[in-house]
Short mmCIF file of C-alpha atoms in Angstrom, two decimals:
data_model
loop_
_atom_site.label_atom_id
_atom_site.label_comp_id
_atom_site.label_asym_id
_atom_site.label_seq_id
_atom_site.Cartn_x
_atom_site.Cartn_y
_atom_site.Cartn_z
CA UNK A 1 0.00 0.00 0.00
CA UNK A 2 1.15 3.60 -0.61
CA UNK A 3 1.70 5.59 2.45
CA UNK A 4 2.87 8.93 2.44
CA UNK A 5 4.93 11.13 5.40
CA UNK A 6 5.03 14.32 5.78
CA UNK A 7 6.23 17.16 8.15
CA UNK A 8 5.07 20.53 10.03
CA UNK A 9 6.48 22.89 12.35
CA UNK A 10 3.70 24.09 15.16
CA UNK A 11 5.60 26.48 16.83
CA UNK A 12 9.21 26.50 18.56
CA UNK A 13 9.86 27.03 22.41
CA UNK A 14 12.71 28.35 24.49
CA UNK A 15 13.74 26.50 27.04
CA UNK A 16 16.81 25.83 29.48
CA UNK A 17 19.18 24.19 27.23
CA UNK A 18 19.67 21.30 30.39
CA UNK A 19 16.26 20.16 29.54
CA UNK A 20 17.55 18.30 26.58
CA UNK A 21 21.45 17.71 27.61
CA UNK A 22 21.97 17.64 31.62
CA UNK A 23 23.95 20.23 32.67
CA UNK A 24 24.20 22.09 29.77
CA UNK A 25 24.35 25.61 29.96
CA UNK A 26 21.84 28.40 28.52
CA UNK A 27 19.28 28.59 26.64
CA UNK A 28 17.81 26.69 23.18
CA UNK A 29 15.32 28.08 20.77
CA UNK A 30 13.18 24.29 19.46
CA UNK A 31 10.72 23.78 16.93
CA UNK A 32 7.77 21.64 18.17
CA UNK A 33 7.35 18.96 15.08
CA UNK A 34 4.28 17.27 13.81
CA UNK A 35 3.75 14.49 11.45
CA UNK A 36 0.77 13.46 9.07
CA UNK A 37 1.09 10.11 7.44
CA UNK A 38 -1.54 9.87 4.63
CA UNK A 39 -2.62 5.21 4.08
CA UNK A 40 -5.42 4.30 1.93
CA UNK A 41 -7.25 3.53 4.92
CA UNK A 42 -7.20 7.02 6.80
CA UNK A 43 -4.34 9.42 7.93
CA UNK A 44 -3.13 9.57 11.05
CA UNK A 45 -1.30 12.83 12.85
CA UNK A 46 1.63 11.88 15.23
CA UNK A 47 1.92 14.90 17.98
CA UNK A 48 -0.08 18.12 17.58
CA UNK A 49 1.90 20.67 19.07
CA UNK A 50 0.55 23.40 21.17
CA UNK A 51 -2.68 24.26 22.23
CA UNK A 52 -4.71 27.55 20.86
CA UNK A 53 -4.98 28.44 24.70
CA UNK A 54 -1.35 29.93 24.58
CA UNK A 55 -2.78 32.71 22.04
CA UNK A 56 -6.15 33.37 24.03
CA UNK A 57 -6.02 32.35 27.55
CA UNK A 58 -2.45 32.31 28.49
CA UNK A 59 -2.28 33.67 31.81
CA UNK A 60 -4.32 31.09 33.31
CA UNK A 61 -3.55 28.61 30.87
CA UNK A 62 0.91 28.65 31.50
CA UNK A 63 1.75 27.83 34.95
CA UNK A 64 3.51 30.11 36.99
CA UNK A 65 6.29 27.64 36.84
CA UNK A 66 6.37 27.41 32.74
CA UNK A 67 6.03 31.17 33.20
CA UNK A 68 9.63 31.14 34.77
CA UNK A 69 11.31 28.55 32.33
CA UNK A 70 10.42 29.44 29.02
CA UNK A 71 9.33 31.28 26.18
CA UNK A 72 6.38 30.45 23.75
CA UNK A 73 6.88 30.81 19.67
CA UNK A 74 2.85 30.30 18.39
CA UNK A 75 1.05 31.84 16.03
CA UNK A 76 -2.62 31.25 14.78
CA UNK A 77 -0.93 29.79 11.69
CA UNK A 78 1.52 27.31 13.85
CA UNK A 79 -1.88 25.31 14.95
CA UNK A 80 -1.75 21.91 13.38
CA UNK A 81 -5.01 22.64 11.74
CA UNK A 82 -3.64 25.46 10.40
CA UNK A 83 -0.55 23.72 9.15
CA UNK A 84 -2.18 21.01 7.45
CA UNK A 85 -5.17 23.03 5.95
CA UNK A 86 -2.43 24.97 4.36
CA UNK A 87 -0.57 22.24 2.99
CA UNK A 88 -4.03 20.79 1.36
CA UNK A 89 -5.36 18.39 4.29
CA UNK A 90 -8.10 18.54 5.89
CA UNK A 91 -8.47 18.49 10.29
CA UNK A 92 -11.81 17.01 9.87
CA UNK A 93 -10.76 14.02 7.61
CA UNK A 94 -7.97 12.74 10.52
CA UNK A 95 -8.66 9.48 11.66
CA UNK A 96 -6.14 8.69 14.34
CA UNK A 97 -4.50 11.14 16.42
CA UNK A 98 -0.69 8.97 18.18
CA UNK A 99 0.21 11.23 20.83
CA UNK A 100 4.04 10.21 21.56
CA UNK A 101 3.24 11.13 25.32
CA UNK A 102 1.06 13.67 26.97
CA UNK A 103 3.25 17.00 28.07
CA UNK A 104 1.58 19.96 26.66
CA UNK A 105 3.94 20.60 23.42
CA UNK A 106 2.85 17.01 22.15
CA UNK A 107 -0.91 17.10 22.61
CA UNK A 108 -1.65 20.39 22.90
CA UNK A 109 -3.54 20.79 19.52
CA UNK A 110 -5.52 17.39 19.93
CA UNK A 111 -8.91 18.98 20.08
CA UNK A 112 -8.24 20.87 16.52
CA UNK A 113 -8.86 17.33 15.04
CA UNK A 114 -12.34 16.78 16.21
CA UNK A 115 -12.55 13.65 14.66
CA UNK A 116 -9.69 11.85 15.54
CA UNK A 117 -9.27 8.77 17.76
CA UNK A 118 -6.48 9.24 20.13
CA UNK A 119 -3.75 6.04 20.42
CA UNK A 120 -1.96 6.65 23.57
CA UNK A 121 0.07 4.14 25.50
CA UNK A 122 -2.68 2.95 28.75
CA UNK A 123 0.80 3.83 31.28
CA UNK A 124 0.77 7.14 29.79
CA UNK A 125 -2.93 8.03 30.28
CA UNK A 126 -2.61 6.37 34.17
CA UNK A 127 0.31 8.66 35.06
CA UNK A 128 -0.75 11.80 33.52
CA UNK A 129 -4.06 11.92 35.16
CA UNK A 130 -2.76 11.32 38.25
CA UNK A 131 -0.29 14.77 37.80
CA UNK A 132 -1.36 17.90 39.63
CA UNK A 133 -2.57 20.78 37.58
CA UNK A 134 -0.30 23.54 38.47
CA UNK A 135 2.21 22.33 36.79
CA UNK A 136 3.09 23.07 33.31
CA UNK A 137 3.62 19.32 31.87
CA UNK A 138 0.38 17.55 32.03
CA UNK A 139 -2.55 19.97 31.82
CA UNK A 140 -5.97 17.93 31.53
CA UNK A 141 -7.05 20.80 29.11
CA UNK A 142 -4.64 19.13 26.28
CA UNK A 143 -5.22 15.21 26.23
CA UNK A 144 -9.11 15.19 28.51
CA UNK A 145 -10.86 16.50 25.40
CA UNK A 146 -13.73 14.64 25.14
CA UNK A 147 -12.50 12.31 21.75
CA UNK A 148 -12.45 8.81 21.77
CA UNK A 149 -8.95 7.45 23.23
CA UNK A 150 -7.41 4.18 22.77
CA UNK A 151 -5.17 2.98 25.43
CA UNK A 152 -2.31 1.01 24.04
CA UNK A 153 -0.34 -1.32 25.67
CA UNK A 154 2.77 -2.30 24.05
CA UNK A 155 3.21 -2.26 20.33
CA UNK A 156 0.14 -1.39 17.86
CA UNK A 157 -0.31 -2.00 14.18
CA UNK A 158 -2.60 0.98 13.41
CA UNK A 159 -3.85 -0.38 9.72
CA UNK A 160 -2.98 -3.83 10.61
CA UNK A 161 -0.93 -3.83 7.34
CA UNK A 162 2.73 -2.86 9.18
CA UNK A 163 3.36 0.29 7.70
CA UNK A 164 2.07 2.53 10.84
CA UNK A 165 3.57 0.59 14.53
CA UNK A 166 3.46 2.17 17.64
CA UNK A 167 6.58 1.38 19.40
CA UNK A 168 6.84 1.93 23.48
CA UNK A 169 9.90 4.31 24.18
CA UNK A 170 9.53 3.85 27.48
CA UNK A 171 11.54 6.43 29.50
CA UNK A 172 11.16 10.13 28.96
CA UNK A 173 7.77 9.16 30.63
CA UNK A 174 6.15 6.33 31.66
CA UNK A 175 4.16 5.82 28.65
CA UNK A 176 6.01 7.61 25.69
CA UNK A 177 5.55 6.15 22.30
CA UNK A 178 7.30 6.37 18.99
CA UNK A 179 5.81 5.56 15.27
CA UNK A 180 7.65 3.72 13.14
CA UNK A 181 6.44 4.65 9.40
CA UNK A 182 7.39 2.17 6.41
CA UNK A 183 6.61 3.92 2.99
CA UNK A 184 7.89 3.78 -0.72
CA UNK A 185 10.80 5.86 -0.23
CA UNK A 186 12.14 4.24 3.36
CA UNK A 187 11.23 3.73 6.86
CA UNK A 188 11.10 6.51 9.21
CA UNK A 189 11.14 6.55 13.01
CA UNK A 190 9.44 9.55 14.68
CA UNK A 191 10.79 9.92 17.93
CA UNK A 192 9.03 11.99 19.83
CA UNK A 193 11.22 13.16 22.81
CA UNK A 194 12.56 9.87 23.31
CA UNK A 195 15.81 11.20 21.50
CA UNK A 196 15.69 15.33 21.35
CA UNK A 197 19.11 15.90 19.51
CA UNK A 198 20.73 14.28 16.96
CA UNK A 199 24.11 14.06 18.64
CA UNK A 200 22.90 12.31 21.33
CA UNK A 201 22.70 9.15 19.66
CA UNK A 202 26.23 9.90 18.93
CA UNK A 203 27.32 10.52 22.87
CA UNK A 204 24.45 9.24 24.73
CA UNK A 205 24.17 12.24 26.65
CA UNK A 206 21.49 12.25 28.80
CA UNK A 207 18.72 14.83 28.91
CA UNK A 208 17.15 16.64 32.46
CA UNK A 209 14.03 15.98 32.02
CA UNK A 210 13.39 12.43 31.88
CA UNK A 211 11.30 9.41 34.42
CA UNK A 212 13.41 6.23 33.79
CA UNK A 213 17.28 6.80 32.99
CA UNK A 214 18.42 3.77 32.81
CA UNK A 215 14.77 2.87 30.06
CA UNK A 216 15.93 6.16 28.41
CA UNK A 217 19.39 4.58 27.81
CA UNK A 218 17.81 1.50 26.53
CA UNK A 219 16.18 3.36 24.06
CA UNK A 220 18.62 5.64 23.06
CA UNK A 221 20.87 3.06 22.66
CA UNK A 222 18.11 0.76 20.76
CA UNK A 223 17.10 3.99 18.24
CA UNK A 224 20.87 4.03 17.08
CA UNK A 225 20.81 0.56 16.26
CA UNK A 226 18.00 1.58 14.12
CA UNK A 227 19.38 4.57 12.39
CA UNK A 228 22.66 2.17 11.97
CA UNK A 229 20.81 -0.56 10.14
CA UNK A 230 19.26 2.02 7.59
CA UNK A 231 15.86 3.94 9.25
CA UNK A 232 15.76 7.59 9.26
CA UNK A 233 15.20 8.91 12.59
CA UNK A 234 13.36 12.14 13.08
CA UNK A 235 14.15 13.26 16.83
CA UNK A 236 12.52 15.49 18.69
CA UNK A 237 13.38 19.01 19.22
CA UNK A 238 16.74 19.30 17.45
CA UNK A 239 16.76 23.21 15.70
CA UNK A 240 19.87 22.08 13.56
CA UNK A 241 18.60 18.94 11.92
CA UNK A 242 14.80 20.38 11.51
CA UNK A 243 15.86 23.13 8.99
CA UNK A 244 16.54 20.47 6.25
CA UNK A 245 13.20 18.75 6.85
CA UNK A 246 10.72 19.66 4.29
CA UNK A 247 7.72 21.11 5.48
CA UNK A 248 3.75 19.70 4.15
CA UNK A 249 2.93 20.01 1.56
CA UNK A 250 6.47 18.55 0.41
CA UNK A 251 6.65 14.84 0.99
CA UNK A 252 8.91 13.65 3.84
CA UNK A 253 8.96 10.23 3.07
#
C-alpha cells in the first residue's frame, strides 16, 4: 500500500538548554514537530503541538512555573489545523491522532482534530491523570478533550498492514511512544522526545528531564541501532537537523 509522510512545524519554544542535555548551559530556541502520514485507509497525525490556549487564555492557561522557564513561539498559523489546511489536508478528515506522550507541546492541539481517535500508550494516560494541575507538563485541558482514546499497551499495528507501529519508548515518561512509518521511499522513526538531539545518539548524553534513565538509555541506545541498520530517525526538538526537513505540503517520506 502507498503511504505517504510528511512534516510541520507548530511552533518553537525556548527552554533551558539542560532540559535536553543535563547540565548544559543556557538557553535553546526548538521547533515543536508534527507528522501526518496519509494510508489508503485514513491518515493519522503523530503529535499536535501546542494548544490555541497559549494565544487566548495564556495567563491562566501557563503555569507560573512554565512562566519562569520558558518562552512560547505560536502563532494562529503554527496550529496543526492550520498547518495542514495549508498544505491541502483537511483536520476534519484525521482518523487517528498517536500522541508520543502527553506534556503539553505534544498534545496540545488534539482537540483541533475533532474527529480523531487518540492512540496513547494505557501507562501514559494512568500517570498523567494522576499529575497535579499547576504544573506546566500535564494539563488535563490538552489530552481530557472529550474524543475517543485508545489505550495502548505495548506495540500497535494501526492499519494492521505494518506500515504505521506504535513502538513503546519507554523512558522520557512512563508511557512515551514512537511511530515507526514504512513507505515507498524508506522507513522513518518519529521519535518523539525519546531522543531530542541528533548528537545524542552519537554521545548518549542524557537529557534533564526524563522518568526512567536507565529505560531512556535503553532506548537511546536501541534507536541508534536503528538509524545504523538504515531507518531515518526524526528526533525530537533538534533546531539544527529540523531546517533540512521539508515542510507539508512537500513529501517527507
Amino acid at each position: 500500500m502507498s503511504v505517504s509522510l510528511y512534516a510541520m512545524t507548530c511552533g518553537e519554544i525556548t527552554i533551558p538548554f539542560n532540559f535536553l542535555r543535563q547540565d548544559e548551559p543556557g538557553v535553546i530556541r526548538v521547533p515543536m514537530g508534527s507528522y501526518l502520514i496519509v494510508h489508503p485507509r485514513g491518515q493519522v497525525v503523530f503529535d499536535t503541538g501546542l494548544n490555541p490556549l497559549l494565544l487566548s487564555d495564556y495567563d491562566n492557561y501557563v503555569t507560573a512555573n512554565a512562566k519562569n522557564d520558558r518562552t512560547f513561539h505560536f502563532s494562529p498559523q503554527a496550529q496543526i489545523s492550520s498547518r495542514l489546511t495549508t498544505a491541502g489536508f483537511d483536520p476534519d478528515a484525521i482518523s487517528f491522532v498517536v500522541n508520543s506522550h502527553l506534556h503539553h507541546d505534544h498534545c496540545g492541539g488534539n482537540a483541533l482534530l475533532p474527529n480523531a481517535e487518540v492512540l496513547v500508550q494505557s501507562l501514559e494516560w494512568k500517570h498523567a491523570v494522576q499529575q497535579p494541575g499547576d504544573r506546566m507538563a500535564y494539563r488535563q485541558v490538552d489530552f481530557d478533550t472529550g474524543q475517543p482514546v485508545r489505550l495502548l499497551d505495548g506495540e500497535f499495528d494501526v492499519f494492521g498492514d505494518g506500515s504505521v507501529l506504535c513502538v513503546p519508548t519507554y523512558g522520557h515518561t512512563p508511557g512515551h511512544q514512537s511511530l515507526l512509518v514504512n513507505t515507498d521511499r524508506g522507513r522513518y522513526l518519529l521519535c518523539g522526545d525519546a531522543c531530542y538531539l541528533d548528537r545524542t545518539l552519537d554521545d548518549f548524553h542524557l537529557p534533564g528531564i526524563l522518568a526512567d534513565p536507565e529505560q531512556t538509555l535503553d532506548v537511546l541506545h536501541r534507536i541508534r541501532a536503528m538509524r545504523d541498520s538504515g531507518t531515518q530517525v526524526m528526533v525530537g526538538h533538534d533546531p539544527e537537523s529540523w531546517t533540512s526537513v521539508p515542510q507539508a505540503p512537500d513529501r517527507l517520506g
